[in-house]
JSON list of C-alpha atoms in Angstrom, two decimals:
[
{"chain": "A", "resi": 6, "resn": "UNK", "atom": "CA", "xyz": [19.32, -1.36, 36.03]},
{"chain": "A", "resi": 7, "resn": "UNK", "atom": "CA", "xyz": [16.32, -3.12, 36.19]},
{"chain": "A", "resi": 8, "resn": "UNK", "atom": "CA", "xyz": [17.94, -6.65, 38.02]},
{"chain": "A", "resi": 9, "resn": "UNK", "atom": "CA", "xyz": [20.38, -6.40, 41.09]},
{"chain": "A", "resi": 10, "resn": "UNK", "atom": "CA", "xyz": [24.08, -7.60, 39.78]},
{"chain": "A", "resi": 11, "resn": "UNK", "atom": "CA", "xyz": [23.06, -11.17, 42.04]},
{"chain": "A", "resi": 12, "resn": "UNK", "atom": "CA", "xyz": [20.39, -11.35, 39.93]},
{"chain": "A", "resi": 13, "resn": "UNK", "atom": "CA", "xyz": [22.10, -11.03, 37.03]},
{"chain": "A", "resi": 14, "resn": "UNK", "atom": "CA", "xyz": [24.39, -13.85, 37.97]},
{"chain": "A", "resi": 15, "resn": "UNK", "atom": "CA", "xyz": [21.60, -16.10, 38.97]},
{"chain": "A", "resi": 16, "resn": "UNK", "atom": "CA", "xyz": [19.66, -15.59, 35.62]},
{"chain": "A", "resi": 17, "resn": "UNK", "atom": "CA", "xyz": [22.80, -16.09, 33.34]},
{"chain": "A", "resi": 18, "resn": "UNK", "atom": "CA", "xyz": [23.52, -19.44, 35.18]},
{"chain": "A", "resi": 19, "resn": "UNK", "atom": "CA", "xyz": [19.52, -20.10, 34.94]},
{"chain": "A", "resi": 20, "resn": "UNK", "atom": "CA", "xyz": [19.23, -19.64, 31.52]},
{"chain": "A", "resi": 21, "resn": "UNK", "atom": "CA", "xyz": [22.87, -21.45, 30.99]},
{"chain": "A", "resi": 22, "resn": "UNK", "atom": "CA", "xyz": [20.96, -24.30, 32.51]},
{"chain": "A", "resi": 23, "resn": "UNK", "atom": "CA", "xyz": [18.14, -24.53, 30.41]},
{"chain": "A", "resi": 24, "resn": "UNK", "atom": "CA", "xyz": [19.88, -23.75, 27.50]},
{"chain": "A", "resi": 25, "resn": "UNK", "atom": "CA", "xyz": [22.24, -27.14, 27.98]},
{"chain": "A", "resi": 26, "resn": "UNK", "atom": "CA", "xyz": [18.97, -28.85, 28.60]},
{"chain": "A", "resi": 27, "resn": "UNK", "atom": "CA", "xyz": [17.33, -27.31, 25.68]},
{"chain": "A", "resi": 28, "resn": "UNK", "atom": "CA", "xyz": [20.70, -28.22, 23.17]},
{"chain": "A", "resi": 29, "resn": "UNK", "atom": "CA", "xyz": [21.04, -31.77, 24.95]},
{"chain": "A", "resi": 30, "resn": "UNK", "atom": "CA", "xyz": [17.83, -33.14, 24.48]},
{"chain": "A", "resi": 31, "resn": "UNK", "atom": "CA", "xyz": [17.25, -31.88, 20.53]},
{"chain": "A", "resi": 32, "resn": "UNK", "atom": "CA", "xyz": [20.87, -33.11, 19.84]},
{"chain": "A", "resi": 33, "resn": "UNK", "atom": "CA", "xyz": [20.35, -36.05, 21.53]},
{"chain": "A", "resi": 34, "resn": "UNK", "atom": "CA", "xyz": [17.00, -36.91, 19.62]},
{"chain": "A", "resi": 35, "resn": "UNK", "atom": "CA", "xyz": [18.22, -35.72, 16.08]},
{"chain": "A", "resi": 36, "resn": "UNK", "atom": "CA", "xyz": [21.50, -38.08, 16.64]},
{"chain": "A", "resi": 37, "resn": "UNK", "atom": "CA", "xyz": [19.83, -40.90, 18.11]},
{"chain": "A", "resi": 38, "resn": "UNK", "atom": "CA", "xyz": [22.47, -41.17, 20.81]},
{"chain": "A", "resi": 39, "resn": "UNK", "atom": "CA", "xyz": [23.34, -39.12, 24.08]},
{"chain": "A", "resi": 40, "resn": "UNK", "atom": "CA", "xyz": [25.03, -36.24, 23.58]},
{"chain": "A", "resi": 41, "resn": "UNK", "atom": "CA", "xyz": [26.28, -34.14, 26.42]},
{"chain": "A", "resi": 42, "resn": "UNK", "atom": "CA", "xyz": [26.45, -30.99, 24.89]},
{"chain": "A", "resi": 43, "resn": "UNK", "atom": "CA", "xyz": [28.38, -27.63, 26.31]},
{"chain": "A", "resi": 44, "resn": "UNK", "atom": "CA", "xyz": [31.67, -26.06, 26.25]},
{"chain": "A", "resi": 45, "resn": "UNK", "atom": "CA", "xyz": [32.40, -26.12, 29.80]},
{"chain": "A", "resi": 46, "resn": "UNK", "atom": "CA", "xyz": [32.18, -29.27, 32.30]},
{"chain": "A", "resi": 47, "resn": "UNK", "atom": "CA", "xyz": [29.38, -28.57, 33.98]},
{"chain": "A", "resi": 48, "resn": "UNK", "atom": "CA", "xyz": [25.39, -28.39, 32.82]},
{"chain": "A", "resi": 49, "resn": "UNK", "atom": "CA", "xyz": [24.94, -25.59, 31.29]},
{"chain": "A", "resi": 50, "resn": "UNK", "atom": "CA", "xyz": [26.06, -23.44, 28.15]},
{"chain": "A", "resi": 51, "resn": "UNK", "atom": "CA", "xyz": [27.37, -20.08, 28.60]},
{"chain": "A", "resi": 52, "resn": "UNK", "atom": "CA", "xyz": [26.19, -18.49, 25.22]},
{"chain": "A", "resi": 53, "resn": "UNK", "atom": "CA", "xyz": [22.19, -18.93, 26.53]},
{"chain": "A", "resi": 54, "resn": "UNK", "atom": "CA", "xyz": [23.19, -17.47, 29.65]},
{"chain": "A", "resi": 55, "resn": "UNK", "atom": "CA", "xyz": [24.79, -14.44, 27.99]},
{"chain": "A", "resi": 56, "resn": "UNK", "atom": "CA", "xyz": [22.40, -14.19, 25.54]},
{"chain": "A", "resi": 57, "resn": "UNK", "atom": "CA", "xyz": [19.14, -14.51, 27.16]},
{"chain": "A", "resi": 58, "resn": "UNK", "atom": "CA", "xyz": [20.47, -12.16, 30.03]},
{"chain": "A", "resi": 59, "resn": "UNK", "atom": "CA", "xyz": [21.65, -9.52, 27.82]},
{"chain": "A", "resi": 60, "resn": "UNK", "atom": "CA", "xyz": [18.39, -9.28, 26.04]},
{"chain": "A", "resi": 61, "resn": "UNK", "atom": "CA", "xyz": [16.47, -9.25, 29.13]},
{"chain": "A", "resi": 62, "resn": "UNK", "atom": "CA", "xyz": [18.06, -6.31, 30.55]},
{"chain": "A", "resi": 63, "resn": "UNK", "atom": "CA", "xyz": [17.90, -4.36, 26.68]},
{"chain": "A", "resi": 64, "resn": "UNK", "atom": "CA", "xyz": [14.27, -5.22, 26.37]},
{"chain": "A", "resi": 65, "resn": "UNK", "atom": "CA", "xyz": [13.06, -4.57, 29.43]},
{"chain": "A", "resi": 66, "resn": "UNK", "atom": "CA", "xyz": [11.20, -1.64, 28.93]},
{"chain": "A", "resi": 67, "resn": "UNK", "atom": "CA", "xyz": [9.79, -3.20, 25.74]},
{"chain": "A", "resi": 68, "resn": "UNK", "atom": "CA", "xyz": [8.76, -6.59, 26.45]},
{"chain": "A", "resi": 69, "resn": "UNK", "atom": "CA", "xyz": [5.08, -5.71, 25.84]},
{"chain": "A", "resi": 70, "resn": "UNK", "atom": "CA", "xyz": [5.63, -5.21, 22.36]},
{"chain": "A", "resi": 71, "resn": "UNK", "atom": "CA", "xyz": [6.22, -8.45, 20.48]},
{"chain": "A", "resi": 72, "resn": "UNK", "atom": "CA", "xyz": [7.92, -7.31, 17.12]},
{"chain": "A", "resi": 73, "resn": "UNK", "atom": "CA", "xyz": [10.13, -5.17, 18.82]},
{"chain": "A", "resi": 74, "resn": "UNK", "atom": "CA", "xyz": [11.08, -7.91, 21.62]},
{"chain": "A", "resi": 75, "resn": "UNK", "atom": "CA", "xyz": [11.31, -10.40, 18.58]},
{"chain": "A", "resi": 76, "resn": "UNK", "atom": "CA", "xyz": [13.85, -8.31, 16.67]},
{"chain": "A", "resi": 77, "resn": "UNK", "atom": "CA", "xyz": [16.13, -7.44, 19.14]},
{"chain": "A", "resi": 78, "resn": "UNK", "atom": "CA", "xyz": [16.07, -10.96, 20.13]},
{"chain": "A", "resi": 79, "resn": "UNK", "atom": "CA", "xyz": [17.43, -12.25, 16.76]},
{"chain": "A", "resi": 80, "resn": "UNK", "atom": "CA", "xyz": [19.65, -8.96, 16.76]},
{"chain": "A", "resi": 81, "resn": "UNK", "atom": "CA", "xyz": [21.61, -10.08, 20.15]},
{"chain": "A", "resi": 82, "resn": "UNK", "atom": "CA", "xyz": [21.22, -14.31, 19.49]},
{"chain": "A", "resi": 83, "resn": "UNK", "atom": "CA", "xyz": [23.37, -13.74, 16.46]},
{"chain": "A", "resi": 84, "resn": "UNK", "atom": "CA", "xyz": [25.58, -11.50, 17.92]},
{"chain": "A", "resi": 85, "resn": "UNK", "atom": "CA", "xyz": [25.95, -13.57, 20.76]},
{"chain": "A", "resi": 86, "resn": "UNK", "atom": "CA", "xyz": [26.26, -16.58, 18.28]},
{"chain": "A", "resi": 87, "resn": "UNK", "atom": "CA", "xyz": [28.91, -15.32, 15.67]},
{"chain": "A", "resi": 88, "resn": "UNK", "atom": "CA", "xyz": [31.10, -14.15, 18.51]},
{"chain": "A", "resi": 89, "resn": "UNK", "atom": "CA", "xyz": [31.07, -17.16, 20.60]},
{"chain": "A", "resi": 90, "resn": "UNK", "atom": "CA", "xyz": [31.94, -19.02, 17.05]},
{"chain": "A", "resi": 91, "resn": "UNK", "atom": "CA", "xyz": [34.83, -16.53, 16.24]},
{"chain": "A", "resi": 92, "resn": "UNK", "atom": "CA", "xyz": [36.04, -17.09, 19.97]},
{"chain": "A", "resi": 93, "resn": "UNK", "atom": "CA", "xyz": [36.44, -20.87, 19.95]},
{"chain": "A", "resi": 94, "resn": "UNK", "atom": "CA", "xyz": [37.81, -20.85, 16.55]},
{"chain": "A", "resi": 95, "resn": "UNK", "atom": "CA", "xyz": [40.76, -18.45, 16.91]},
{"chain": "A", "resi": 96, "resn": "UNK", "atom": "CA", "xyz": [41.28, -19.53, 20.88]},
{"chain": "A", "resi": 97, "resn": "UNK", "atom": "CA", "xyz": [40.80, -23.30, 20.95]},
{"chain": "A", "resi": 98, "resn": "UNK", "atom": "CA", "xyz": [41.04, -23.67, 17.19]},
{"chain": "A", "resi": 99, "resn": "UNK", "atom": "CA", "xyz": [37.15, -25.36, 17.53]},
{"chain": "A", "resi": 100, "resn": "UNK", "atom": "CA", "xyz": [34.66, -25.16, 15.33]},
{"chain": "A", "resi": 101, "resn": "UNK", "atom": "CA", "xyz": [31.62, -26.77, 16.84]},
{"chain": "A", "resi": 102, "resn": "UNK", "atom": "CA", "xyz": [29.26, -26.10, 14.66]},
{"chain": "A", "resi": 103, "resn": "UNK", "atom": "CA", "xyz": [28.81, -25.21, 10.86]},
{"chain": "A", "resi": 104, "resn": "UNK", "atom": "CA", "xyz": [25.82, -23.14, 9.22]},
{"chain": "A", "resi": 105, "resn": "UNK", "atom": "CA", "xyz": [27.40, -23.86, 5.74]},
{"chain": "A", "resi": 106, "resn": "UNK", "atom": "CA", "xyz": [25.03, -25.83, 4.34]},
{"chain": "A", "resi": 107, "resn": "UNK", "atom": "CA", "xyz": [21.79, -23.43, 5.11]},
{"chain": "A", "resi": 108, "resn": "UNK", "atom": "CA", "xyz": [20.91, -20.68, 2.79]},
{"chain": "A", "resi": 109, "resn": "UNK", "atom": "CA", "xyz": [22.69, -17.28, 3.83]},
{"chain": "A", "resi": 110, "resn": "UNK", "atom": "CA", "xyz": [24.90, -18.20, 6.25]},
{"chain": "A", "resi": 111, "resn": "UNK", "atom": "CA", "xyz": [27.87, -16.29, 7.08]},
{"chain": "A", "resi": 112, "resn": "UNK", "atom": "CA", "xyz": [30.90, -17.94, 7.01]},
{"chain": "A", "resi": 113, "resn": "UNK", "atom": "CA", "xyz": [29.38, -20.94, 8.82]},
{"chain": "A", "resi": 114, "resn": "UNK", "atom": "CA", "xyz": [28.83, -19.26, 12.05]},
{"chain": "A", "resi": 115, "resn": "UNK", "atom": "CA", "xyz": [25.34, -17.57, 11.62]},
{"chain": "A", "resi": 116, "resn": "UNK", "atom": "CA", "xyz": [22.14, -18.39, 9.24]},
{"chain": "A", "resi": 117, "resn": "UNK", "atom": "CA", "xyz": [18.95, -16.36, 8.54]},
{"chain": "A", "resi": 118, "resn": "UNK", "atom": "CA", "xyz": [16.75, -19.65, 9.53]},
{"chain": "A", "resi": 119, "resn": "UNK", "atom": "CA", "xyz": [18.64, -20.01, 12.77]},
{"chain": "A", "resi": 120, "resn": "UNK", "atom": "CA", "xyz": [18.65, -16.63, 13.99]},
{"chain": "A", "resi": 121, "resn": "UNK", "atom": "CA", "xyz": [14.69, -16.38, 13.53]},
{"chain": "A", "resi": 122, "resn": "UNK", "atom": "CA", "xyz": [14.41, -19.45, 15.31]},
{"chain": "A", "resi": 123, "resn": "UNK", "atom": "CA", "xyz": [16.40, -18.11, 18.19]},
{"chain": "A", "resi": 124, "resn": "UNK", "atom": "CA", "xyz": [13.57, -14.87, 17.99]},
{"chain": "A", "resi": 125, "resn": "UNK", "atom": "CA", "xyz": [10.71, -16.79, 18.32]},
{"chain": "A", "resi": 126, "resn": "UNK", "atom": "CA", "xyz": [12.52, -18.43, 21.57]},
{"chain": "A", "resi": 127, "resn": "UNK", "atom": "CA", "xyz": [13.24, -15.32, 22.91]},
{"chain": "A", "resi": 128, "resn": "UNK", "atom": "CA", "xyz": [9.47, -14.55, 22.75]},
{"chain": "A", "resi": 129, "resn": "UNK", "atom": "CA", "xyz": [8.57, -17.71, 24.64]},
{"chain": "A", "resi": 130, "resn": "UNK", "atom": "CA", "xyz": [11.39, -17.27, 26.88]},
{"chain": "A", "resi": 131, "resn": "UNK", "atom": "CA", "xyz": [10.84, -13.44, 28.17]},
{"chain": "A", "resi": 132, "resn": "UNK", "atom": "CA", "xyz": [7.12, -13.81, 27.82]},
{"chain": "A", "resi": 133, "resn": "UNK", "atom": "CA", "xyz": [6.30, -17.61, 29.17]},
{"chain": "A", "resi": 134, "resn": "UNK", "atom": "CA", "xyz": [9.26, -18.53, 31.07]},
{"chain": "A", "resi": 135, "resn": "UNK", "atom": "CA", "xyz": [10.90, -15.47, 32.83]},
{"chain": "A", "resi": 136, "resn": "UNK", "atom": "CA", "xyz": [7.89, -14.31, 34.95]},
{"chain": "A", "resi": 137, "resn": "UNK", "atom": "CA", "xyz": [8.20, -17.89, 36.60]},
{"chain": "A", "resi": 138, "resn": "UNK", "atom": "CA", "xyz": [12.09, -18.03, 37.05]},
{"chain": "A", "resi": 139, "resn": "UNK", "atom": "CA", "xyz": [12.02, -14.33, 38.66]},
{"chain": "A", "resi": 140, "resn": "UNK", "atom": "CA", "xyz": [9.74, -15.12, 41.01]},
{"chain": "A", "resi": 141, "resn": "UNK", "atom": "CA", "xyz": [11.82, -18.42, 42.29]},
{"chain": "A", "resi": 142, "resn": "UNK", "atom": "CA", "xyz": [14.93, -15.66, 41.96]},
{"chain": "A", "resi": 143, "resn": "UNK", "atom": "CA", "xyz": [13.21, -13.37, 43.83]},
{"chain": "A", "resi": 144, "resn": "UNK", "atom": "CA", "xyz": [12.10, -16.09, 46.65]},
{"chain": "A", "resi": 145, "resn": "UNK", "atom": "CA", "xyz": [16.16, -16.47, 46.39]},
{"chain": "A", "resi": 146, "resn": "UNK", "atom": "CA", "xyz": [17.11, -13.51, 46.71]},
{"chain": "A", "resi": 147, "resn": "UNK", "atom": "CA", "xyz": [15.30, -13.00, 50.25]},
{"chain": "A", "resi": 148, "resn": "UNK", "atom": "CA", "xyz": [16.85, -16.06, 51.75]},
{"chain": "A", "resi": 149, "resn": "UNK", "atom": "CA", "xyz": [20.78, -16.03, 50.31]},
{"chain": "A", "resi": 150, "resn": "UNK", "atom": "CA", "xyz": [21.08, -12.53, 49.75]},
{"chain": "A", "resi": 151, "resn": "UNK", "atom": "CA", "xyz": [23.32, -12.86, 47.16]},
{"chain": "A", "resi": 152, "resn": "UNK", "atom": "CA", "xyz": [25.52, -15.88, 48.45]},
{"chain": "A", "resi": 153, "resn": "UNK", "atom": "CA", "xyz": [24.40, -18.51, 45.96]},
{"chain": "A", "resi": 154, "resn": "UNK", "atom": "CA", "xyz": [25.92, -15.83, 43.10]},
{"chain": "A", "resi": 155, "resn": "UNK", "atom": "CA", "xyz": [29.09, -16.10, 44.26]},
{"chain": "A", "resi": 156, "resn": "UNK", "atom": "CA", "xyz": [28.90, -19.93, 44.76]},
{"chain": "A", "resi": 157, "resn": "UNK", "atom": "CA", "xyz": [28.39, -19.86, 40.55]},
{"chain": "A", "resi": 158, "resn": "UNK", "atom": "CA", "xyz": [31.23, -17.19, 40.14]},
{"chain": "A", "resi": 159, "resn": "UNK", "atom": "CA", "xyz": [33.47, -19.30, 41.98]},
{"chain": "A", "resi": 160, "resn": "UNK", "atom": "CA", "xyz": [32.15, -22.90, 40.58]},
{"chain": "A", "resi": 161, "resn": "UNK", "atom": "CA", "xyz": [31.58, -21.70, 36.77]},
{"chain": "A", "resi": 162, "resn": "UNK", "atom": "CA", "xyz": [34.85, -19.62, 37.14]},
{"chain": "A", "resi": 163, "resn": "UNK", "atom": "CA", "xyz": [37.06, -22.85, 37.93]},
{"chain": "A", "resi": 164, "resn": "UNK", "atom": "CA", "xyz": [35.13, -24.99, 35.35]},
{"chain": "A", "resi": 165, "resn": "UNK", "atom": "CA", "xyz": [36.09, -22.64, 33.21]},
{"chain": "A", "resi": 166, "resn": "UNK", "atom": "CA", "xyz": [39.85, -22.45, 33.56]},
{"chain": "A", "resi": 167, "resn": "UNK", "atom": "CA", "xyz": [39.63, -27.06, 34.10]},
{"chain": "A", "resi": 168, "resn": "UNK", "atom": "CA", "xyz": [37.61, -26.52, 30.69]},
{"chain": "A", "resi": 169, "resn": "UNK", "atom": "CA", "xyz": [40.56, -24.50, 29.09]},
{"chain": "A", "resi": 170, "resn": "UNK", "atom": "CA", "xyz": [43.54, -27.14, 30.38]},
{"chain": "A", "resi": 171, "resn": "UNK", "atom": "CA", "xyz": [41.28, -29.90, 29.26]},
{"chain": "A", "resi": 172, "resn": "UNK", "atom": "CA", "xyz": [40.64, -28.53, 25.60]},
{"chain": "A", "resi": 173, "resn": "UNK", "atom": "CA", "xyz": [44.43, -26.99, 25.19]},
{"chain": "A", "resi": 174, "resn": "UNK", "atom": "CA", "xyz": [45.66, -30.44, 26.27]},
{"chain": "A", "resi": 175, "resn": "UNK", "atom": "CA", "xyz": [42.93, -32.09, 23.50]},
{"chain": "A", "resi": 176, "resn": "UNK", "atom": "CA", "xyz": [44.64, -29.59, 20.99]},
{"chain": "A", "resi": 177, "resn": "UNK", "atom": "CA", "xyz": [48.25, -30.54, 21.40]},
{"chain": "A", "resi": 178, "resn": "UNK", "atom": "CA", "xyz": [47.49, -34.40, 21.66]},
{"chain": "A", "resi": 179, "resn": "UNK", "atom": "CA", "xyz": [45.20, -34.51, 18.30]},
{"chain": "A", "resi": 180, "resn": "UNK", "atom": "CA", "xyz": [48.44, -32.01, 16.63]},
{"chain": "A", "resi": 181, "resn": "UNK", "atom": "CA", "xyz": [50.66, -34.60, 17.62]},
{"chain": "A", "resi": 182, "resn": "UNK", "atom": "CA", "xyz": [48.36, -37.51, 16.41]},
{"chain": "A", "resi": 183, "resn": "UNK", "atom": "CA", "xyz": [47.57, -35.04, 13.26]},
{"chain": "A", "resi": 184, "resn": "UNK", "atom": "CA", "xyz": [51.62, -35.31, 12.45]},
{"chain": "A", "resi": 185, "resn": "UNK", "atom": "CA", "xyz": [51.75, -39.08, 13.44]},
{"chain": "A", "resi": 186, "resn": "UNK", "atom": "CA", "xyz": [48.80, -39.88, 11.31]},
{"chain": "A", "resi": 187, "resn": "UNK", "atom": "CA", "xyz": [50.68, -37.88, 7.80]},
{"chain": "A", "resi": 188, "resn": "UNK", "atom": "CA", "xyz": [53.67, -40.16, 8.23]},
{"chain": "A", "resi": 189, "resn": "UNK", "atom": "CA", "xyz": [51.58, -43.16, 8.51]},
{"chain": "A", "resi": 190, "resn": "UNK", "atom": "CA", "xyz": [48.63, -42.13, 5.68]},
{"chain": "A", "resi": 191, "resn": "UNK", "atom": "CA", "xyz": [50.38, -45.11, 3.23]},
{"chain": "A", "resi": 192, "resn": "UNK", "atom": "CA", "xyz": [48.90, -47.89, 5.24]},
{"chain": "A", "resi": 193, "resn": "UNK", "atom": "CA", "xyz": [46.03, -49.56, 4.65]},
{"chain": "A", "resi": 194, "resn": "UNK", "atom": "CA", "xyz": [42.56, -47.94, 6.18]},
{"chain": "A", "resi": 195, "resn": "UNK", "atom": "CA", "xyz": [42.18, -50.82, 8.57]},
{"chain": "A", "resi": 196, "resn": "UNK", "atom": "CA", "xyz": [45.50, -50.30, 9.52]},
{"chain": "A", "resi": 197, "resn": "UNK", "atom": "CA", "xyz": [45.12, -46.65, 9.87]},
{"chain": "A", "resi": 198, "resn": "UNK", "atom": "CA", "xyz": [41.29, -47.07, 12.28]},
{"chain": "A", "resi": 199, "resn": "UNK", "atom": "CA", "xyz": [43.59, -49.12, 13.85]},
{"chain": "A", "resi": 200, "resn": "UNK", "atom": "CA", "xyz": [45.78, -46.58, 14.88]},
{"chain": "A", "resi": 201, "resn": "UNK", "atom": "CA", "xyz": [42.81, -43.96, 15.57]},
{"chain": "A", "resi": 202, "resn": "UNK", "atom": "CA", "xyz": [41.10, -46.18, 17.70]},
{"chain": "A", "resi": 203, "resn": "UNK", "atom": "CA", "xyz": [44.38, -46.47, 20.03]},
{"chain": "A", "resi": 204, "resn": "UNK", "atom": "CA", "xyz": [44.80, -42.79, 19.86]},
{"chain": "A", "resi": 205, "resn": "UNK", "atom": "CA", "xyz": [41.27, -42.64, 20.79]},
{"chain": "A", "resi": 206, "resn": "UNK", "atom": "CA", "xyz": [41.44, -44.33, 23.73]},
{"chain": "A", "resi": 207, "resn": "UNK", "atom": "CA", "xyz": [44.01, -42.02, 25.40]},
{"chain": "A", "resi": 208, "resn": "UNK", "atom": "CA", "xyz": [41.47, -39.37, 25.97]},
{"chain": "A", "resi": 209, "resn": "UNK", "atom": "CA", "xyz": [40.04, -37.85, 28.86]},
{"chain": "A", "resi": 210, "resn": "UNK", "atom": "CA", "xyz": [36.07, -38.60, 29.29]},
{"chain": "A", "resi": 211, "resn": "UNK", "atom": "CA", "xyz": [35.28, -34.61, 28.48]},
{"chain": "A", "resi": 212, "resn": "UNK", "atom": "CA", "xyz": [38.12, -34.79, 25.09]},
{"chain": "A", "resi": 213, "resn": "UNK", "atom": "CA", "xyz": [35.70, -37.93, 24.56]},
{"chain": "A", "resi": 214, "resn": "UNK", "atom": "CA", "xyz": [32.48, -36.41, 25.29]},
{"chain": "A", "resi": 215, "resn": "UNK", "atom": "CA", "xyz": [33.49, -33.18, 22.62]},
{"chain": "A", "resi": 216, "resn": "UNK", "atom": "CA", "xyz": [33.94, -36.03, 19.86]},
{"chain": "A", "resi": 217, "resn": "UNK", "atom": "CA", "xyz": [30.49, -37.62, 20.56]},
{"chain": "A", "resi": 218, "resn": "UNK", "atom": "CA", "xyz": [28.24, -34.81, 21.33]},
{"chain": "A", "resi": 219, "resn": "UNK", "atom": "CA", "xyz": [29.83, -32.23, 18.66]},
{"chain": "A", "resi": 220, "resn": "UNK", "atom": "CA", "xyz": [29.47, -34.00, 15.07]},
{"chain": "A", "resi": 221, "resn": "UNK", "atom": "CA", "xyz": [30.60, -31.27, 13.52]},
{"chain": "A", "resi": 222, "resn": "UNK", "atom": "CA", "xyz": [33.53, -30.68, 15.71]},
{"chain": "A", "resi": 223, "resn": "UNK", "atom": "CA", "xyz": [36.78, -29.60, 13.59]},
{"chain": "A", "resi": 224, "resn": "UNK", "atom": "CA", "xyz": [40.42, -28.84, 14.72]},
{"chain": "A", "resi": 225, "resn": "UNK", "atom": "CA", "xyz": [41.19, -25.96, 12.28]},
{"chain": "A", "resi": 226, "resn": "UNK", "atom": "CA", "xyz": [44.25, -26.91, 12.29]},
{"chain": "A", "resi": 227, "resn": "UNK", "atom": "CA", "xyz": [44.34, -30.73, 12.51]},
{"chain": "A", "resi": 228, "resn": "UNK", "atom": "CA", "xyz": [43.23, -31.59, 8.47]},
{"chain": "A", "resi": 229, "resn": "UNK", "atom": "CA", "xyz": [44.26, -35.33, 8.54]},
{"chain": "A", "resi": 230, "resn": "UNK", "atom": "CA", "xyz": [42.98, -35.87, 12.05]},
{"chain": "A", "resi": 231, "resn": "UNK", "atom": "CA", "xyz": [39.47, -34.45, 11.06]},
{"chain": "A", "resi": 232, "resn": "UNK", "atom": "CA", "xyz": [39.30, -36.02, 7.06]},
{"chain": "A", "resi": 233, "resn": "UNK", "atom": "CA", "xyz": [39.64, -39.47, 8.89]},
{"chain": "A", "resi": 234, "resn": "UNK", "atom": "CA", "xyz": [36.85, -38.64, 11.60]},
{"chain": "A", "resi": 235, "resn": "UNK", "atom": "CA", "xyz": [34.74, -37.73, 9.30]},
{"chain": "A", "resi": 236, "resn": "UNK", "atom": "CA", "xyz": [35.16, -40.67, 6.92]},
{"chain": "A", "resi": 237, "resn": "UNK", "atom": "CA", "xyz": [34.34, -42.94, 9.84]},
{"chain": "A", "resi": 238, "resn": "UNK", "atom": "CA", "xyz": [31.36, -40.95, 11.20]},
{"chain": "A", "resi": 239, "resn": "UNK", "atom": "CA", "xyz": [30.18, -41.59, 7.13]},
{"chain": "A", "resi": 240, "resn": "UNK", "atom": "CA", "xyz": [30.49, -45.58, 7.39]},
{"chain": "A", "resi": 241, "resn": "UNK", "atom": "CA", "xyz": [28.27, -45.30, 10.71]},
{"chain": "A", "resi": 242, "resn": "UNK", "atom": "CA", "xyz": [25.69, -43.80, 9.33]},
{"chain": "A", "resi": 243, "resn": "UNK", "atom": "CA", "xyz": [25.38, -45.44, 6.01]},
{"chain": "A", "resi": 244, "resn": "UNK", "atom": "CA", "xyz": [25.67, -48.67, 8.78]},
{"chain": "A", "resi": 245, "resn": "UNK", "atom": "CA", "xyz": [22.78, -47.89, 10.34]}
]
């Protein structure tokens, strides 16, 4: 192995890091709005960390060679992709984001233009930005001596399971409001925002934050909840 398993630990939260910074601040900018983007609580998005992590220990005996690095990055990113897709949609019933509109997608979860954009990060990343985190990791290393991994086990670990109350508890009230909504889809439309907007103000700040930062967030198994969402996100932007 060519990192320590503390290392390894330290990396994926690294990279989970600058991943959530990287998402936030293009989301934010193409949205014109904040959006606090990530699964979990906390600052940072698993799927880089995996991602980024995995290829660095696959490639690490060829990082000098640039197509080969550059392949196996888009090879893993869409792996790493289409399964975190397939996970959230068939365990939270999420689908946070949707490929459907760009040529050769799969099924929404993965496109040809994405995953070469995720290559040519990979390059930058292993070639530009890696030398400098490993040495801070390695400065890290000397000093904790593995300690600060098991501070992000334990912290990512209980974000995690807060994350999975938080989202199973957003499932069951938006099923409820789903059912509500059906027996109440005669009224008027300002009588039915009505009756969103209360619903909508029941919600937790991270339930809140999921409807904000994820435009493209769907219940796959909420249709009236997420028809009326997305006729209101509509009016907004033709508003503005």
């Amino acid at each position: 192995m060519p990192f320590t398993f503390s290392e390894i630990i330290v990396l994926f939260f690294t990279y989970s890091v600058i991943g959530w910074m990287w998402e936030t601040i293009y989301c934010s900018i193409k949205d014109h709005h904040y959006d606090y983007r990530g699964f979990l609580f906390g600052p940072y998005c698993p799927v880089y960390g995996f991602a980024v992590t995995t290829i660095l220990i696959f490639t690490y005996h060829i990082q000098d060679n640039l197509f080969l690095l550059y392949v196996v990055g888009i090879i893993v990113a869409t792996i790493f992709e289409y399964c975190a897709s397939i996970f959230l949609q068939y365990v939270f019933h999420m689908k946070l984001w949707d490929y459907s509109h760009l040529w050769g997608n799969v099924q929404g979860r993965v496109a040809p233009v994405i995953s070469l954009f995720w290559g040519v990060g990979v390059v930058f990343l292993v070639k530009i930005i890696q030398p400098f985190i490993q040495k801070i990791i390695n400065w890290e290393e000397t000093r904790t001596h593995g300690y600060l991994a098991l501070i992000i086990l334990l912290g990512m670990g209980t974000d995690f399971v807060l994350t999975i109350i938080s989202v199973e508890k957003f499932h069951i009230s938006t099923k409820r409001w789903d059912e509500r909504l059906n027996t109440q889809i005669k009224l008027d439309e300002n009588r039915l925002n009505q009756r969103f907007d209360k619903l909508l103000e029941s919600l937790s700040w991270n339930q809140k934050r999921f409807l904000t930062s994820f435009p493209q967030l769907k219940f796959t198994d909420i249709d009236q909840f997420n028809a009326i969402r997305h006729k209101r996100m509509i009016r907004r932007k033709n508003k503005s």
